[in-house]
mmCIF file of C-alpha atoms and ligand atoms in Angstrom:
data_model
loop_
_atom_site.group_PDB
_atom_site.id
_atom_site.type_symbol
_atom_site.label_atom_id
_atom_site.label_comp_id
_atom_site.label_asym_id
_atom_site.label_seq_id
_atom_site.Cartn_x
_atom_site.Cartn_y
_atom_site.Cartn_z
ATOM 1 C CA MET A 1235 -1.130 7.674 0.947
ATOM 2 C CA THR A 1236 -1.769 4.603 -1.147
ATOM 3 C CA ALA A 1237 -4.202 4.414 -4.026
ATOM 4 C CA ILE A 1238 -5.324 1.871 -6.598
ATOM 5 C CA ILE A 1239 -7.816 2.037 -9.428
ATOM 6 C CA VAL A 1240 -8.823 -0.862 -11.646
ATOM 7 C CA HIS A 1241 -10.954 -1.152 -14.761
ATOM 8 C CA GLY A 1242 -12.771 -3.989 -16.421
ATOM 9 C CA GLY A 1243 -12.711 -2.821 -20.013
ATOM 10 C CA ALA A 1244 -14.309 -0.361 -22.304
ATOM 11 C CA GLY A 1245 -17.802 -1.681 -22.455
ATOM 12 C CA ALA A 1246 -20.527 -4.190 -21.713
ATOM 13 C CA SER A 1247 -23.847 -3.077 -23.058
ATOM 14 C CA GLU A 1248 -25.946 -5.779 -21.379
ATOM 15 C CA PRO A 1249 -27.155 -4.220 -18.130
ATOM 16 C CA THR A 1250 -27.608 -7.678 -16.573
ATOM 17 C CA ARG A 1251 -23.848 -8.066 -16.489
ATOM 18 C CA HIS A 1252 -23.159 -4.796 -14.746
ATOM 19 C CA PRO A 1253 -23.534 -6.041 -11.150
ATOM 20 C CA ARG A 1254 -21.086 -8.881 -11.832
ATOM 21 C CA LEU A 1255 -18.615 -6.523 -13.445
ATOM 22 C CA ARG A 1256 -18.956 -4.096 -10.568
ATOM 23 C CA ALA A 1257 -18.383 -6.849 -8.032
ATOM 24 C CA GLY A 1258 -15.338 -8.056 -9.945
ATOM 25 C CA VAL A 1259 -13.564 -4.712 -10.190
ATOM 26 C CA ARG A 1260 -14.442 -3.869 -6.599
ATOM 27 C CA ALA A 1261 -12.929 -7.141 -5.366
ATOM 28 C CA ALA A 1262 -9.827 -6.634 -7.529
ATOM 29 C CA ALA A 1263 -9.287 -3.142 -6.117
ATOM 30 C CA ALA A 1264 -9.610 -4.590 -2.619
ATOM 31 C CA VAL A 1265 -6.994 -7.250 -3.425
ATOM 32 C CA GLY A 1266 -4.546 -4.530 -4.463
ATOM 33 C CA ASP A 1267 -5.470 -2.306 -1.547
ATOM 34 C CA VAL A 1268 -4.665 -5.026 0.991
ATOM 35 C CA ILE A 1269 -1.178 -5.339 -0.496
ATOM 36 C CA LEU A 1270 -0.627 -1.569 -0.488
ATOM 37 C CA GLU A 1271 -1.909 -1.155 3.057
ATOM 38 C CA ALA A 1272 0.439 -3.902 4.240
ATOM 39 C CA GLY A 1273 3.322 -1.849 2.854
ATOM 40 C CA GLY A 1274 3.609 -3.812 -0.391
ATOM 41 C CA SER A 1275 4.748 -2.291 -3.665
ATOM 42 C CA ALA A 1276 2.569 -0.707 -6.319
ATOM 43 C CA LEU A 1277 3.988 -3.308 -8.691
ATOM 44 C CA ASP A 1278 2.772 -6.187 -6.537
ATOM 45 C CA ALA A 1279 -0.610 -4.520 -6.099
ATOM 46 C CA VAL A 1280 -1.307 -4.093 -9.821
ATOM 47 C CA THR A 1281 -0.019 -7.599 -10.574
ATOM 48 C CA ALA A 1282 -2.401 -9.119 -8.038
ATOM 49 C CA ALA A 1283 -5.381 -6.978 -9.050
ATOM 50 C CA VAL A 1284 -5.017 -7.796 -12.742
ATOM 51 C CA ARG A 1285 -4.420 -11.466 -12.030
ATOM 52 C CA PHE A 1286 -7.633 -11.524 -10.029
ATOM 53 C CA LEU A 1287 -9.577 -10.140 -12.992
ATOM 54 C CA GLU A 1288 -7.877 -12.543 -15.416
ATOM 55 C CA ASP A 1289 -9.265 -15.392 -13.322
ATOM 56 C CA ASP A 1290 -12.797 -13.937 -13.386
ATOM 57 C CA PRO A 1291 -14.545 -15.255 -16.535
ATOM 58 C CA GLU A 1292 -16.690 -12.120 -16.756
ATOM 59 C CA PHE A 1293 -13.757 -10.140 -18.100
ATOM 60 C CA ASN A 1294 -11.964 -10.260 -21.430
ATOM 61 C CA ALA A 1295 -8.593 -11.340 -20.081
ATOM 62 C CA GLY A 1296 -7.247 -14.740 -19.106
ATOM 63 C CA THR A 1297 -10.194 -17.082 -18.592
ATOM 64 C CA GLY A 1298 -13.106 -15.562 -20.497
ATOM 65 C CA SER A 1299 -10.966 -13.967 -23.177
ATOM 66 C CA VAL A 1300 -12.553 -13.385 -26.549
ATOM 67 C CA LEU A 1301 -11.651 -15.810 -29.299
ATOM 68 C CA THR A 1302 -9.623 -15.438 -32.446
ATOM 69 C CA ARG A 1303 -11.205 -16.262 -35.803
ATOM 70 C CA ASP A 1304 -9.694 -19.695 -35.333
ATOM 71 C CA GLY A 1305 -11.542 -20.193 -32.058
ATOM 72 C CA THR A 1306 -8.433 -19.948 -29.904
ATOM 73 C CA VAL A 1307 -7.413 -17.680 -27.024
ATOM 74 C CA GLU A 1308 -4.309 -15.528 -27.462
ATOM 75 C CA THR A 1309 -3.584 -13.041 -24.716
ATOM 76 C CA ASP A 1310 -1.649 -9.777 -24.497
ATOM 77 C CA ALA A 1311 -0.395 -8.038 -21.345
ATOM 78 C CA SER A 1312 2.146 -5.547 -20.085
ATOM 79 C CA ILE A 1313 3.352 -4.168 -16.793
ATOM 80 C CA MET A 1314 5.556 -1.216 -15.905
ATOM 81 C CA CYS A 1315 7.256 -0.106 -12.705
ATOM 82 C CA GLY A 1316 7.219 3.690 -12.556
ATOM 83 C CA ALA A 1317 10.154 4.026 -10.172
ATOM 84 C CA THR A 1318 12.584 2.093 -12.376
ATOM 85 C CA GLN A 1319 10.763 2.178 -15.730
ATOM 86 C CA ARG A 1320 11.386 -1.532 -15.997
ATOM 87 C CA ILE A 1321 8.871 -3.314 -18.200
ATOM 88 C CA GLY A 1322 7.550 -6.717 -19.168
ATOM 89 C CA ALA A 1323 5.167 -7.521 -22.009
ATOM 90 C CA VAL A 1324 3.719 -10.557 -23.739
ATOM 91 C CA ALA A 1325 1.755 -10.632 -26.972
ATOM 92 C CA ALA A 1326 -0.437 -13.137 -28.790
ATOM 93 C CA VAL A 1327 0.577 -16.012 -26.566
ATOM 94 C CA PRO A 1328 -1.840 -18.954 -26.900
ATOM 95 C CA ASP A 1329 -3.388 -20.713 -23.900
ATOM 96 C CA LEU A 1330 -1.896 -18.238 -21.417
ATOM 97 C CA GLY A 1331 -4.339 -17.733 -18.553
ATOM 98 C CA ASN A 1332 -2.312 -15.317 -16.476
ATOM 99 C CA ALA A 1333 -0.552 -13.150 -19.027
ATOM 100 C CA ILE A 1334 0.228 -10.581 -16.349
ATOM 101 C CA ALA A 1335 2.205 -13.151 -14.348
ATOM 102 C CA PHE A 1336 4.366 -13.849 -17.401
ATOM 103 C CA ALA A 1337 4.807 -10.121 -18.101
ATOM 104 C CA ARG A 1338 5.771 -9.596 -14.476
ATOM 105 C CA ALA A 1339 8.291 -12.440 -14.672
ATOM 106 C CA LEU A 1340 9.905 -10.756 -17.686
ATOM 107 C CA LEU A 1341 10.095 -7.461 -15.797
ATOM 108 C CA ASP A 1342 11.737 -9.208 -12.859
ATOM 109 C CA ARG A 1343 14.230 -11.102 -15.047
ATOM 110 C CA GLY A 1344 15.225 -8.036 -17.033
ATOM 111 C CA GLU A 1345 16.447 -10.029 -20.035
ATOM 112 C CA HIS A 1346 13.788 -9.473 -22.705
ATOM 113 C CA ALA A 1347 11.182 -6.723 -22.477
ATOM 114 C CA MET A 1348 8.631 -8.461 -24.688
ATOM 115 C CA VAL A 1349 7.993 -11.908 -26.104
ATOM 116 C CA ALA A 1350 5.281 -13.092 -28.471
ATOM 117 C CA GLY A 1351 3.508 -16.069 -29.898
ATOM 118 C CA ASP A 1352 3.643 -19.784 -29.304
ATOM 119 C CA ALA A 1353 7.437 -19.846 -29.122
ATOM 120 C CA ALA A 1354 7.235 -17.714 -25.981
ATOM 121 C CA TRP A 1355 6.111 -20.813 -24.118
ATOM 122 C CA GLN A 1356 9.682 -22.026 -23.848
ATOM 123 C CA LEU A 1357 10.556 -18.998 -21.719
ATOM 124 C CA ALA A 1358 7.193 -19.029 -19.949
ATOM 125 C CA ARG A 1359 7.906 -22.528 -18.663
ATOM 126 C CA GLU A 1360 11.306 -21.365 -17.423
ATOM 127 C CA CYS A 1361 9.434 -18.661 -15.546
ATOM 128 C CA GLY A 1362 7.224 -21.283 -13.912
ATOM 129 C CA ILE A 1363 4.117 -20.432 -15.926
ATOM 130 C CA THR A 1364 1.812 -23.357 -16.717
ATOM 131 C CA ARG A 1365 0.129 -23.707 -20.091
ATOM 132 C CA ALA A 1366 -3.637 -24.045 -19.979
ATOM 133 C CA ALA A 1367 -5.082 -27.114 -21.666
ATOM 134 C CA PRO A 1368 -6.407 -26.316 -25.154
ATOM 135 C CA GLY A 1369 -9.855 -24.799 -24.754
ATOM 136 C CA ALA A 1370 -9.573 -24.409 -20.985
ATOM 137 C CA LEU A 1371 -9.748 -20.619 -21.184
ATOM 138 C CA VAL A 1372 -12.716 -20.660 -23.574
ATOM 139 C CA THR A 1373 -15.997 -19.818 -21.886
ATOM 140 C CA GLU A 1374 -19.455 -20.397 -23.298
ATOM 141 C CA ARG A 1375 -19.937 -16.676 -23.520
ATOM 142 C CA ALA A 1376 -16.806 -16.285 -25.641
ATOM 143 C CA THR A 1377 -17.936 -19.134 -27.894
ATOM 144 C CA GLN A 1378 -21.182 -17.344 -28.534
ATOM 145 C CA ARG A 1379 -19.075 -14.374 -29.597
ATOM 146 C CA LEU A 1380 -21.050 -12.245 -27.203
ATOM 147 C CA ALA A 1381 -18.063 -10.789 -25.490
ATOM 148 C CA GLU A 1382 -17.489 -7.234 -26.486
ATOM 149 C CA ARG A 1383 -14.274 -5.329 -26.472
ATOM 150 C CA GLY A 1384 -12.675 -5.340 -23.133
ATOM 151 C CA THR A 1385 -9.464 -5.452 -21.208
ATOM 152 C CA VAL A 1386 -8.550 -5.280 -17.563
ATOM 153 C CA GLY A 1387 -6.069 -2.911 -16.013
ATOM 154 C CA ALA A 1388 -4.812 -1.507 -12.739
ATOM 155 C CA VAL A 1389 -2.693 1.449 -11.685
ATOM 156 C CA ALA A 1390 -1.442 2.059 -8.166
ATOM 157 C CA ARG A 1391 0.658 4.274 -5.932
ATOM 158 C CA ASP A 1392 2.312 2.721 -2.886
ATOM 159 C CA ARG A 1393 3.242 4.093 0.504
ATOM 160 C CA VAL A 1394 6.595 5.384 -0.648
ATOM 161 C CA GLY A 1395 5.103 7.087 -3.682
ATOM 162 C CA ARG A 1396 6.063 4.589 -6.373
ATOM 163 C CA PHE A 1397 3.678 4.078 -9.295
ATOM 164 C CA ALA A 1398 2.930 0.991 -11.374
ATOM 165 C CA ALA A 1399 0.559 0.095 -14.201
ATOM 166 C CA ALA A 1400 -0.628 -3.232 -15.597
ATOM 167 C CA THR A 1401 -2.942 -4.168 -18.472
ATOM 168 C CA SER A 1402 -4.136 -7.575 -19.714
ATOM 169 C CA THR A 1403 -6.529 -8.606 -22.473
ATOM 170 C CA GLY A 1404 -7.827 -11.242 -24.798
ATOM 171 C CA GLY A 1405 -7.975 -8.513 -27.445
ATOM 172 C CA MET A 1406 -10.920 -7.996 -29.747
ATOM 173 C CA THR A 1407 -13.623 -10.487 -30.670
ATOM 174 C CA GLY A 1408 -12.908 -12.276 -33.919
ATOM 175 C CA LYS A 1409 -9.374 -10.952 -34.249
ATOM 176 C CA ARG A 1410 -7.009 -12.757 -36.578
ATOM 177 C CA SER A 1411 -4.586 -15.116 -34.915
ATOM 178 C CA GLY A 1412 -1.360 -13.233 -34.294
ATOM 179 C CA ARG A 1413 -3.067 -9.851 -34.017
ATOM 180 C CA VAL A 1414 -1.560 -7.717 -31.246
ATOM 181 C CA GLY A 1415 -3.392 -4.763 -29.740
ATOM 182 C CA ASP A 1416 -2.270 -1.834 -27.628
ATOM 183 C CA SER A 1417 -2.366 -3.572 -24.256
ATOM 184 C CA PRO A 1418 1.128 -5.085 -24.420
ATOM 185 C CA ILE A 1419 2.615 -2.009 -26.074
ATOM 186 C CA ILE A 1420 4.377 0.145 -23.497
ATOM 187 C CA GLY A 1421 3.401 3.770 -24.063
ATOM 188 C CA ALA A 1422 0.170 2.805 -25.833
ATOM 189 C CA GLY A 1423 -1.934 0.710 -23.445
ATOM 190 C CA THR A 1424 0.300 0.971 -20.385
ATOM 191 C CA TRP A 1425 2.649 3.551 -18.883
ATOM 192 C CA ALA A 1426 4.164 4.346 -15.496
ATOM 193 C CA ASP A 1427 6.939 6.698 -14.471
ATOM 194 C CA ALA A 1428 7.968 8.619 -11.354
ATOM 195 C CA ARG A 1429 4.834 10.764 -11.375
ATOM 196 C CA ILE A 1430 2.018 8.957 -13.136
ATOM 197 C CA ALA A 1431 0.540 5.560 -14.027
ATOM 198 C CA ILE A 1432 -1.912 4.860 -16.858
ATOM 199 C CA SER A 1433 -3.821 1.891 -18.289
ATOM 200 C CA ALA A 1434 -6.001 2.154 -21.389
ATOM 201 C CA THR A 1435 -8.760 0.150 -23.022
ATOM 202 C CA GLY A 1436 -10.654 0.551 -26.275
ATOM 203 C CA ASP A 1437 -9.735 0.558 -29.949
ATOM 204 C CA GLY A 1438 -6.248 -0.917 -29.833
ATOM 205 C CA GLU A 1439 -5.416 0.009 -33.423
ATOM 206 C CA ALA A 1440 -6.271 3.643 -32.625
ATOM 207 C CA ILE A 1441 -4.585 3.728 -29.211
ATOM 208 C CA MET A 1442 -1.307 2.576 -30.758
ATOM 209 C CA ARG A 1443 -1.403 5.292 -33.407
ATOM 210 C CA VAL A 1444 -1.237 8.058 -30.795
ATOM 211 C CA ALA A 1445 0.818 6.203 -28.147
ATOM 212 C CA LEU A 1446 -2.027 7.158 -25.844
ATOM 213 C CA ALA A 1447 -0.627 6.345 -22.400
ATOM 214 C CA ARG A 1448 2.707 8.042 -23.015
ATOM 215 C CA SER A 1449 1.087 11.083 -24.602
ATOM 216 C CA ILE A 1450 -1.075 11.529 -21.488
ATOM 217 C CA ALA A 1451 2.026 11.198 -19.296
ATOM 218 C CA LEU A 1452 3.802 13.898 -21.287
ATOM 219 C CA ALA A 1453 0.908 16.367 -21.233
ATOM 220 C CA ALA A 1454 1.277 19.292 -18.878
ATOM 221 C CA GLY A 1455 -1.348 20.359 -16.364
ATOM 222 C CA PRO A 1456 -3.796 18.520 -14.135
ATOM 223 C CA LEU A 1457 -4.382 14.833 -14.719
ATOM 224 C CA ASP A 1458 -7.974 15.055 -15.881
ATOM 225 C CA ARG A 1459 -7.009 17.676 -18.450
ATOM 226 C CA ALA A 1460 -4.142 15.496 -19.684
ATOM 227 C CA VAL A 1461 -6.465 12.492 -20.025
ATOM 228 C CA ARG A 1462 -9.064 14.533 -21.881
ATOM 229 C CA ALA A 1463 -6.424 15.965 -24.203
ATOM 230 C CA GLY A 1464 -5.083 12.498 -24.979
ATOM 231 C CA LEU A 1465 -8.520 11.134 -25.744
ATOM 232 C CA ALA A 1466 -9.410 14.178 -27.835
ATOM 233 C CA GLU A 1467 -6.282 13.713 -29.913
ATOM 234 C CA LEU A 1468 -7.098 10.038 -30.344
ATOM 235 C CA ALA A 1469 -10.620 10.863 -31.541
ATOM 236 C CA ARG A 1470 -9.392 13.592 -33.880
ATOM 237 C CA ILE A 1471 -6.644 11.581 -35.537
ATOM 238 C CA THR A 1472 -8.132 8.102 -35.588
ATOM 239 C CA ALA A 1473 -11.892 8.435 -35.023
ATOM 240 C CA GLY A 1474 -11.409 5.666 -32.454
ATOM 241 C CA SER A 1475 -12.361 5.708 -28.811
ATOM 242 C CA ALA A 1476 -10.788 4.615 -25.564
ATOM 243 C CA GLY A 1477 -11.160 4.577 -21.803
ATOM 244 C CA VAL A 1478 -8.330 5.382 -19.434
ATOM 245 C CA ILE A 1479 -7.529 5.028 -15.764
ATOM 246 C CA ALA A 1480 -4.735 7.185 -14.430
ATOM 247 C CA LEU A 1481 -3.225 8.173 -11.133
ATOM 248 C CA ASP A 1482 -0.714 10.790 -10.101
ATOM 249 C CA HIS A 1483 0.832 12.269 -6.943
ATOM 250 C CA ALA A 1484 -2.051 14.641 -6.373
ATOM 251 C CA GLY A 1485 -3.997 11.625 -5.226
ATOM 252 C CA VAL A 1486 -6.331 12.363 -8.090
ATOM 253 C CA ILE A 1487 -7.791 9.560 -10.084
ATOM 254 C CA GLY A 1488 -8.393 10.716 -13.619
ATOM 255 C CA LEU A 1489 -10.678 8.759 -15.809
ATOM 256 C CA GLN A 1490 -12.503 9.055 -19.027
ATOM 257 C CA LEU A 1491 -14.467 6.143 -20.245
ATOM 258 C CA SER A 1492 -17.323 4.661 -22.113
ATOM 259 C CA PRO A 1493 -20.574 4.931 -20.172
ATOM 260 C CA THR A 1494 -20.470 1.276 -19.138
ATOM 261 C CA MET A 1495 -16.817 0.830 -18.244
ATOM 262 C CA ALA A 1496 -16.554 -0.805 -14.830
ATOM 263 C CA ILE A 1497 -14.149 0.961 -12.516
ATOM 264 C CA ALA A 1498 -13.370 0.642 -8.842
ATOM 265 C CA TRP A 1499 -10.799 2.343 -6.691
ATOM 266 C CA VAL A 1500 -9.526 2.711 -3.204
ATOM 267 C CA ASP A 1501 -7.855 6.040 -2.588
ATOM 268 C CA ARG A 1502 -6.650 6.199 0.995
ATOM 269 C CA ALA A 1503 -6.510 9.979 0.809
ATOM 270 C CA SER A 1504 -10.191 10.309 0.095
ATOM 271 C CA GLY A 1505 -11.741 7.007 1.180
ATOM 272 C CA PRO A 1506 -12.876 3.961 -0.752
ATOM 273 C CA GLY A 1507 -15.350 4.179 -3.587
ATOM 274 C CA ASP A 1508 -16.409 2.611 -6.805
ATOM 275 C CA SER A 1509 -18.365 3.490 -9.842
ATOM 276 C CA MET A 1510 -19.683 2.188 -13.076
ATOM 277 C CA GLY A 1511 -20.387 4.914 -15.468
ATOM 278 C CA CYS A 1512 -18.974 8.064 -16.834
ATOM 279 C CA ARG A 1513 -17.258 10.178 -14.241
ATOM 280 C CA VAL A 1514 -15.184 12.859 -15.809
HETATM 281 N N1 LIG B 1280 -7.509 -2.502 -26.304
HETATM 282 C C1 LIG B 1280 -7.805 -3.908 -26.470
HETATM 283 C C2 LIG B 1280 -7.253 -4.371 -27.773
HETATM 284 O O1 LIG B 1280 -7.374 -3.671 -28.754
HETATM 285 C C3 LIG B 1280 -9.249 -4.224 -26.410
HETATM 286 C C4 LIG B 1280 -10.043 -3.398 -25.464
HETATM 287 O O2 LIG B 1280 -9.520 -2.795 -24.550
HETATM 288 O O3 LIG B 1280 -11.261 -3.322 -25.601
HETATM 289 O O4 LIG B 1280 -6.734 -5.454 -27.812
#
């Protein structure tokens, strides 16, 4: 049975935005679900779902990313195939609208696992990625510095039981140019292996300190307990907070999130559904 769950980031406190965020994550989950139901791979499903959210200006990834202190957009993303544990990651790349497409290209090439900064554009062009015009990814909302922390992510299981995870973000509002968060760090913001897939959002500096995604993957017991344990450790050690989406073979979707984290999923074992709110 296939399953996909996507998230739209740790929090948007303005209730007026909630319907748009809900619609966005629901549509992204549907994009991934169509691929999975057609027999496509979990890797293709999470790539497409995250790309969809990157193109939606409501979310802090791709178009609509938060700005650096210098008023620029620098994006981070990573993707991991659980079956092969192949990875691709990009960090602090300027004017990159579809960071997940570049990360996916790195995974497919298998040469470098991670590239960063402006110099990464040389390789991005070789991968067929087009650079956005300066300012093209900057939305009015981002200029007003209203965007809060956020990230988008997707985890999926395909028909043959393979897992994949993908995460993409503009990072945190007002970050210094060159700052890299947890999202492109494999084992922190993203993890997938033969039995689990995880994508995180929240305080990147804290998530990195506990290698959150990998620590959840290593925890024994049911998925929701593993997620809770990971988040409890994060809170205890760092005083930070995070939201997580996770999926395992049990067909269970484990999640722990801020009260306004937008989440949608399609779990073919238990029927489609979506939620915005805390469901733990
Ligand atoms: N984790 C992201 C970062 O620190 C931001 C977020 O998810 O809210 O870059």
